[in-house]
PDB file of C-alpha atoms in Angstrom:
ATOM      1  CA  UNK A   1      23.692  58.409 -44.104  1.00 58.00           C
ATOM      2  CA  UNK A   2      24.320  54.994 -45.514  1.00 59.00           C
ATOM      3  CA  UNK A   3      24.387  53.574 -42.059  1.00 66.00           C
ATOM      4  CA  UNK A   4      20.929  55.329 -41.247  1.00 67.00           C
ATOM      5  CA  UNK A   5      19.622  54.020 -44.305  1.00 60.00           C
ATOM      6  CA  UNK A   6      20.428  50.411 -43.545  1.00 64.00           C
ATOM      7  CA  UNK A   7      18.774  50.733 -40.098  1.00 75.00           C
ATOM      8  CA  UNK A   8      15.751  52.584 -41.682  1.00 72.00           C
ATOM      9  CA  UNK A   9      15.323  49.523 -43.821  1.00 71.00           C
ATOM     10  CA  UNK A  10      15.526  47.083 -41.027  1.00 77.00           C
ATOM     11  CA  UNK A  11      13.216  49.250 -38.979  1.00 79.00           C
ATOM     12  CA  UNK A  12      10.535  49.093 -41.876  1.00 81.00           C
ATOM     13  CA  UNK A  13      10.906  45.285 -42.231  1.00 85.00           C
ATOM     14  CA  UNK A  14      10.272  44.992 -38.334  1.00 82.00           C
ATOM     15  CA  UNK A  15       7.520  47.155 -38.533  1.00 80.00           C
ATOM     16  CA  UNK A  16       5.763  45.156 -41.323  1.00 80.00           C
ATOM     17  CA  UNK A  17       6.611  41.914 -39.410  1.00 85.00           C
ATOM     18  CA  UNK A  18       4.799  43.225 -36.345  1.00 87.00           C
ATOM     19  CA  UNK A  19       1.774  44.351 -38.429  1.00 84.00           C
ATOM     20  CA  UNK A  20       1.666  40.849 -39.982  1.00 85.00           C
ATOM     21  CA  UNK A  21       1.731  39.406 -36.433  1.00 82.00           C
ATOM     22  CA  UNK A  22      -1.017  41.720 -35.040  1.00 88.00           C
ATOM     23  CA  UNK A  23      -3.150  40.510 -38.330  1.00 89.00           C
ATOM     24  CA  UNK A  24      -2.726  37.185 -37.669  1.00 87.00           C
ATOM     25  CA  UNK A  25      -3.490  37.422 -34.137  1.00 88.00           C
ATOM     26  CA  UNK A  26      -6.611  39.344 -34.913  1.00 88.00           C
ATOM     27  CA  UNK A  27      -7.785  36.635 -37.310  1.00 87.00           C
ATOM     28  CA  UNK A  28      -7.184  33.894 -35.024  1.00 83.00           C
ATOM     29  CA  UNK A  29      -8.820  35.377 -31.871  1.00 86.00           C
ATOM     30  CA  UNK A  30     -11.880  36.058 -34.504  1.00 89.00           C
ATOM     31  CA  UNK A  31     -11.809  32.573 -35.649  1.00 87.00           C
ATOM     32  CA  UNK A  32     -11.668  31.589 -32.085  1.00 84.00           C
ATOM     33  CA  UNK A  33     -14.813  33.464 -31.183  1.00 89.00           C
ATOM     34  CA  UNK A  34     -16.599  32.410 -33.716  1.00 88.00           C
ATOM     35  CA  UNK A  35     -15.707  29.031 -32.530  1.00 86.00           C
ATOM     36  CA  UNK A  36     -17.143  29.702 -29.369  1.00 86.00           C
ATOM     37  CA  UNK A  37     -20.402  31.185 -30.496  1.00 87.00           C
ATOM     38  CA  UNK A  38     -21.174  27.944 -32.579  1.00 87.00           C
ATOM     39  CA  UNK A  39     -20.380  25.978 -29.548  1.00 81.00           C
ATOM     40  CA  UNK A  40     -23.000  28.030 -27.346  1.00 82.00           C
ATOM     41  CA  UNK A  41     -25.638  27.841 -30.244  1.00 84.00           C
ATOM     42  CA  UNK A  42     -25.079  24.060 -30.351  1.00 81.00           C
ATOM     43  CA  UNK A  43     -25.604  23.736 -26.620  1.00 76.00           C
ATOM     44  CA  UNK A  44     -28.402  26.306 -26.466  1.00 81.00           C
ATOM     45  CA  UNK A  45     -30.420  24.887 -29.468  1.00 82.00           C
ATOM     46  CA  UNK A  46     -29.936  21.150 -28.893  1.00 84.00           C
ATOM     47  CA  UNK A  47     -32.673  19.232 -28.110  1.00 85.00           C
ATOM     48  CA  UNK A  48     -30.722  16.205 -26.472  1.00 88.00           C
ATOM     49  CA  UNK A  49     -28.899  16.712 -23.263  1.00 90.00           C
ATOM     50  CA  UNK A  50     -25.450  17.653 -23.293  1.00 90.00           C
ATOM     51  CA  UNK A  51     -22.832  18.388 -20.476  1.00 94.00           C
ATOM     52  CA  UNK A  52     -19.056  18.708 -19.893  1.00 94.00           C
ATOM     53  CA  UNK A  53     -17.490  17.233 -16.739  1.00 98.00           C
ATOM     54  CA  UNK A  54     -13.966  18.553 -16.020  1.00 98.00           C
ATOM     55  CA  UNK A  55     -11.326  17.648 -13.738  1.00 98.00           C
ATOM     56  CA  UNK A  56      -9.511  20.104 -11.173  1.00 97.00           C
ATOM     57  CA  UNK A  57      -6.244  17.920 -12.431  1.00 98.00           C
ATOM     58  CA  UNK A  58      -5.606  15.462 -14.989  1.00 98.00           C
ATOM     59  CA  UNK A  59      -5.544  12.008 -14.556  1.00 98.00           C
ATOM     60  CA  UNK A  60      -3.370   8.992 -15.654  1.00 98.00           C
ATOM     61  CA  UNK A  61      -5.436   5.905 -16.495  1.00 98.00           C
ATOM     62  CA  UNK A  62      -3.002   3.044 -17.273  1.00 97.00           C
ATOM     63  CA  UNK A  63      -1.275  -0.043 -15.587  1.00 95.00           C
ATOM     64  CA  UNK A  64       1.167   2.449 -13.877  1.00 97.00           C
ATOM     65  CA  UNK A  65      -1.998   3.572 -11.559  1.00 97.00           C
ATOM     66  CA  UNK A  66      -3.975   2.400  -8.766  1.00 98.00           C
ATOM     67  CA  UNK A  67      -7.205   2.726 -10.214  1.00 98.00           C
ATOM     68  CA  UNK A  68      -9.284   2.750  -7.161  1.00 98.00           C
ATOM     69  CA  UNK A  69      -7.257   5.659  -5.948  1.00 98.00           C
ATOM     70  CA  UNK A  70      -7.852   7.409  -9.228  1.00 98.00           C
ATOM     71  CA  UNK A  71     -11.441   6.892  -8.896  1.00 98.00           C
ATOM     72  CA  UNK A  72     -11.315   8.074  -5.378  1.00 98.00           C
ATOM     73  CA  UNK A  73      -9.940  11.155  -6.558  1.00 98.00           C
ATOM     74  CA  UNK A  74     -12.229  11.765  -9.768  1.00 98.00           C
ATOM     75  CA  UNK A  75     -15.393  11.221  -7.754  1.00 98.00           C
ATOM     76  CA  UNK A  76     -14.639  14.224  -5.434  1.00 98.00           C
ATOM     77  CA  UNK A  77     -12.606  16.507  -7.990  1.00 98.00           C
ATOM     78  CA  UNK A  78     -14.786  16.278 -11.420  1.00 99.00           C
ATOM     79  CA  UNK A  79     -17.387  18.628 -11.907  1.00 98.00           C
ATOM     80  CA  UNK A  80     -20.189  19.651 -14.292  1.00 98.00           C
ATOM     81  CA  UNK A  81     -18.589  22.592 -15.986  1.00 96.00           C
ATOM     82  CA  UNK A  82     -21.214  23.340 -18.726  1.00 94.00           C
ATOM     83  CA  UNK A  83     -24.873  21.891 -19.037  1.00 94.00           C
ATOM     84  CA  UNK A  84     -27.569  22.745 -21.729  1.00 93.00           C
ATOM     85  CA  UNK A  85     -31.114  23.609 -21.010  1.00 93.00           C
ATOM     86  CA  UNK A  86     -32.363  20.099 -22.808  1.00 93.00           C
ATOM     87  CA  UNK A  87     -30.455  18.254 -19.822  1.00 93.00           C
ATOM     88  CA  UNK A  88     -31.553  20.438 -17.125  1.00 95.00           C
ATOM     89  CA  UNK A  89     -35.319  20.063 -18.254  1.00 94.00           C
ATOM     90  CA  UNK A  90     -34.625  16.135 -18.016  1.00 94.00           C
ATOM     91  CA  UNK A  91     -33.621  16.321 -14.221  1.00 94.00           C
ATOM     92  CA  UNK A  92     -35.901  19.389 -13.869  1.00 94.00           C
ATOM     93  CA  UNK A  93     -33.196  21.803 -12.204  1.00 94.00           C
ATOM     94  CA  UNK A  94     -31.234  24.807 -13.081  1.00 93.00           C
ATOM     95  CA  UNK A  95     -27.718  25.378 -13.752  1.00 92.00           C
ATOM     96  CA  UNK A  96     -27.230  26.613 -10.290  1.00 94.00           C
ATOM     97  CA  UNK A  97     -28.101  23.437  -9.033  1.00 94.00           C
ATOM     98  CA  UNK A  98     -26.230  21.374 -11.538  1.00 94.00           C
ATOM     99  CA  UNK A  99     -23.045  23.381 -12.151  1.00 97.00           C
ATOM    100  CA  UNK A 100     -20.391  21.990  -9.826  1.00 97.00           C
ATOM    101  CA  UNK A 101     -21.679  18.650  -9.061  1.00 97.00           C
ATOM    102  CA  UNK A 102     -19.295  15.704  -8.613  1.00 98.00           C
ATOM    103  CA  UNK A 103     -19.709  12.194  -9.329  1.00 98.00           C
ATOM    104  CA  UNK A 104     -19.994  11.524  -5.869  1.00 97.00           C
ATOM    105  CA  UNK A 105     -23.107  13.835  -5.629  1.00 96.00           C
ATOM    106  CA  UNK A 106     -24.595  12.562  -9.150  1.00 94.00           C
ATOM    107  CA  UNK A 107     -24.389   8.977  -7.911  1.00 95.00           C
ATOM    108  CA  UNK A 108     -25.149   9.507  -4.132  1.00 95.00           C
ATOM    109  CA  UNK A 109     -27.885   6.990  -4.615  1.00 94.00           C
ATOM    110  CA  UNK A 110     -25.564   4.382  -5.903  1.00 95.00           C
ATOM    111  CA  UNK A 111     -21.795   4.618  -5.749  1.00 96.00           C
ATOM    112  CA  UNK A 112     -21.123   1.646  -6.751  1.00 96.00           C
ATOM    113  CA  UNK A 113     -23.095   1.862 -10.175  1.00 95.00           C
ATOM    114  CA  UNK A 114     -21.196   5.290 -10.462  1.00 96.00           C
ATOM    115  CA  UNK A 115     -17.911   3.955 -10.142  1.00 97.00           C
ATOM    116  CA  UNK A 116     -18.430   0.991 -12.522  1.00 97.00           C
ATOM    117  CA  UNK A 117     -19.641   3.508 -15.293  1.00 97.00           C
ATOM    118  CA  UNK A 118     -16.682   5.733 -14.812  1.00 98.00           C
ATOM    119  CA  UNK A 119     -14.365   2.476 -14.708  1.00 97.00           C
ATOM    120  CA  UNK A 120     -15.776   1.375 -17.949  1.00 97.00           C
ATOM    121  CA  UNK A 121     -15.565   4.872 -19.490  1.00 98.00           C
ATOM    122  CA  UNK A 122     -11.997   5.376 -18.573  1.00 98.00           C
ATOM    123  CA  UNK A 123     -11.135   1.869 -19.812  1.00 98.00           C
ATOM    124  CA  UNK A 124     -12.660   2.239 -22.996  1.00 97.00           C
ATOM    125  CA  UNK A 125     -12.621   6.085 -23.770  1.00 97.00           C
ATOM    126  CA  UNK A 126     -16.301   6.204 -24.882  1.00 97.00           C
ATOM    127  CA  UNK A 127     -19.437   4.252 -23.492  1.00 96.00           C
ATOM    128  CA  UNK A 128     -23.087   4.298 -24.274  1.00 95.00           C
ATOM    129  CA  UNK A 129     -25.191   3.500 -21.186  1.00 94.00           C
ATOM    130  CA  UNK A 130     -28.703   3.609 -19.466  1.00 94.00           C
ATOM    131  CA  UNK A 131     -28.354   4.625 -16.113  1.00 93.00           C
ATOM    132  CA  UNK A 132     -30.342   5.032 -12.977  1.00 94.00           C
ATOM    133  CA  UNK A 133     -30.230   8.510 -11.909  1.00 93.00           C
ATOM    134  CA  UNK A 134     -32.197  10.662  -9.611  1.00 94.00           C
ATOM    135  CA  UNK A 135     -33.604  14.240  -9.910  1.00 94.00           C
ATOM    136  CA  UNK A 136     -33.097  16.783  -7.258  1.00 91.00           C
ATOM    137  CA  UNK A 137     -36.610  16.118  -6.101  1.00 93.00           C
ATOM    138  CA  UNK A 138     -35.512  12.364  -5.360  1.00 93.00           C
ATOM    139  CA  UNK A 139     -37.496  10.819  -8.255  1.00 95.00           C
ATOM    140  CA  UNK A 140     -36.045   7.981 -10.439  1.00 96.00           C
ATOM    141  CA  UNK A 141     -35.079   8.874 -13.959  1.00 95.00           C
ATOM    142  CA  UNK A 142     -33.439   6.947 -16.466  1.00 96.00           C
ATOM    143  CA  UNK A 143     -30.812   8.644 -18.891  1.00 93.00           C
ATOM    144  CA  UNK A 144     -29.408   7.169 -21.852  1.00 94.00           C
ATOM    145  CA  UNK A 145     -25.583   8.589 -22.145  1.00 92.00           C
ATOM    146  CA  UNK A 146     -23.081   8.682 -24.870  1.00 94.00           C
ATOM    147  CA  UNK A 147     -20.132   9.567 -23.019  1.00 95.00           C
ATOM    148  CA  UNK A 148     -16.559  10.443 -24.398  1.00 96.00           C
ATOM    149  CA  UNK A 149     -13.456  11.084 -22.338  1.00 98.00           C
ATOM    150  CA  UNK A 150     -11.404  14.129 -23.021  1.00 97.00           C
ATOM    151  CA  UNK A 151      -7.841  13.996 -22.943  1.00 98.00           C
ATOM    152  CA  UNK A 152      -4.574  16.232 -22.709  1.00 97.00           C
ATOM    153  CA  UNK A 153      -1.522  15.825 -25.001  1.00 97.00           C
ATOM    154  CA  UNK A 154      -0.119  13.220 -22.695  1.00 97.00           C
ATOM    155  CA  UNK A 155      -3.172  11.026 -22.905  1.00 97.00           C
ATOM    156  CA  UNK A 156      -4.361  12.014 -19.385  1.00 98.00           C
ATOM    157  CA  UNK A 157      -8.165  12.471 -18.859  1.00 99.00           C
ATOM    158  CA  UNK A 158      -8.984  15.803 -18.245  1.00 98.00           C
ATOM    159  CA  UNK A 159     -12.740  15.295 -18.064  1.00 97.00           C
ATOM    160  CA  UNK A 160     -16.071  13.829 -20.630  1.00 96.00           C
TER     161      UNK A 160
END
């Protein structure tokens, strides 16, 4: 009997701990959901153009790598993953046209300029620029950009 009471106490403690963990997980999930909603509102309601370009795989950008080869990879493996309506309006385009574009496609009219911009961004981690871009119909557009690199925990670039 005494042994059963001891096991019952341990079972109750275990059940209470499991309940606490479920509550913590529920609160964390709710906080994440609210954060994602705020990000969506920020994107949807901003008058400024915003986008994310993420890499298929993180890249190291330091003296241990061949930076030209890294740029070769980036220009075919970094893609627009999110873009807001304000930026789409500037380009007179749709999300379907823009999502998935790579730097090679965005700068097909001037790859040299594109590579110089990416090199500066990766060297400094942040860049403000005015660039010569093209809309999907080929017309020229000047874009003022404020870009910031995104890094993983190992300080590898994952996008901007």
